Amino acid sequence: MTAPLPQILGSYRLDAFIGHGSMADVYRATHIARRSLAAVKVIHPHLIDQPGFMQRFAREAEVMVVLHHPNIVRLYEFVCQNNLAYLAMEHLGGGTLEG
């Protein structure tokens, strides 16, 4: 079981849990200064030390930065520090892609 996250994560206030996957949990968040919505994808802490994992996660962020398409969310920021890694990205709302 992972430790609970702080309610403030960098520039973001985590407002609600949205969902989880095998490598991350996702939260609806608010950028504190801009008061804009974001989705924050927080990597499970036990994965950060896995060989090659952070390189793959960083590559995901690099790809998101250069892709511009209406069906791909925009990346706001990628943070990796002190055994914590997350992506802050555009929040679209409207449900999940599960079908």
Coordinates of C-alpha atoms in Angstrom, one line a residue:
M1 CA 0.0 0.0 0.0
T2 CA 1.4 3.4 -0.9
A3 CA 1.5 6.4 1.5
P4 CA -1.1 9.1 1.0
L5 CA 0.0 12.0 -1.1
P6 CA 0.2 15.6 0.2
Q7 CA -2.8 17.6 -0.9
I8 CA -0.5 20.1 -2.5
L9 CA 1.9 18.7 -5.1
G10 CA 4.2 21.3 -6.5
S11 CA 2.0 24.0 -8.1
Y12 CA -1.1 21.8 -7.9
R13 CA -3.8 21.2 -5.3
L14 CA -5.1 17.6 -5.6
D15 CA -8.9 17.9 -5.6
A16 CA -10.1 14.4 -6.3
F17 CA -9.0 10.9 -7.2
I18 CA -9.9 10.1 -10.8
G19 CA -8.5 6.7 -11.4
H20 CA -5.6 4.3 -11.2
G21 CA -3.6 2.0 -13.4
S22 CA -0.7 -0.4 -13.0
M23 CA 1.9 2.4 -12.9
A24 CA 0.1 5.5 -11.7
D25 CA -2.8 7.2 -9.9
V26 CA -4.5 10.1 -11.6
Y27 CA -6.1 13.1 -9.8
R28 CA -8.1 16.1 -10.8
A29 CA -6.1 19.0 -9.6
T30 CA -6.1 22.8 -9.7
H31 CA -3.1 24.9 -10.5
I32 CA -2.8 27.1 -7.5
A33 CA -1.7 30.4 -9.1
R34 CA -3.7 30.1 -12.3
R35 CA -6.8 28.4 -10.8
S36 CA -7.0 26.2 -13.8
L37 CA -7.9 22.5 -13.9
A38 CA -5.3 19.9 -14.6
A39 CA -5.0 16.1 -14.4
V40 CA -2.0 15.0 -12.4
K41 CA -0.6 11.5 -13.0
V42 CA 1.5 10.3 -10.1
I43 CA 3.8 7.3 -10.6
H44 CA 3.5 4.6 -7.9
P45 CA 6.6 5.1 -5.6
H46 CA 7.7 1.5 -5.7
L47 CA 8.2 1.8 -9.5
I48 CA 10.6 4.8 -9.4
D49 CA 13.6 2.6 -8.5
Q50 CA 12.8 -0.1 -11.1
P51 CA 15.6 -0.3 -13.8
G52 CA 14.6 1.7 -16.9
F53 CA 11.2 2.8 -15.6
M54 CA 12.0 6.5 -15.1
Q55 CA 13.6 6.6 -18.5
R56 CA 10.4 5.3 -20.1
F57 CA 8.3 7.8 -18.0
A58 CA 10.5 10.7 -19.1
R59 CA 10.2 9.5 -22.7
E60 CA 6.4 9.6 -22.3
A61 CA 6.7 13.2 -21.2
E62 CA 9.0 14.1 -24.1
V63 CA 6.7 12.6 -26.7
M64 CA 3.7 14.4 -25.2
V65 CA 5.4 17.8 -25.5
V66 CA 6.0 17.5 -29.2
L67 CA 2.6 16.0 -30.2
H68 CA -0.1 18.4 -31.0
H69 CA -3.5 16.9 -31.8
P70 CA -7.1 17.5 -30.6
N71 CA -7.2 13.9 -29.3
I72 CA -4.0 14.1 -27.2
V73 CA -3.9 16.0 -24.0
R74 CA -1.3 18.8 -23.6
L75 CA 1.5 18.3 -21.1
Y76 CA 1.9 21.1 -18.6
E77 CA 4.9 19.8 -16.7
F78 CA 6.9 16.7 -15.8
V79 CA 8.4 16.5 -12.3
C80 CA 10.8 13.9 -10.9
Q81 CA 12.3 14.7 -7.5
N82 CA 12.8 13.1 -4.1
N83 CA 11.3 9.7 -4.9
L84 CA 8.3 11.4 -6.5
A85 CA 7.4 11.6 -10.2
Y86 CA 4.3 13.0 -11.9
L87 CA 2.9 14.5 -15.1
A88 CA 0.6 17.5 -14.9
M89 CA -1.5 17.7 -18.0
E90 CA -4.7 19.1 -19.5
H91 CA -7.8 17.9 -17.8
L92 CA -10.6 17.1 -20.2
G93 CA -13.2 15.5 -18.0
G94 CA -16.2 13.7 -19.4
G95 CA -15.4 10.1 -18.3
T96 CA -13.0 7.4 -19.2
L97 CA -11.9 5.6 -22.3
E98 CA -13.0 2.3 -20.9
G99 CA -15.7 0.7 -22.9

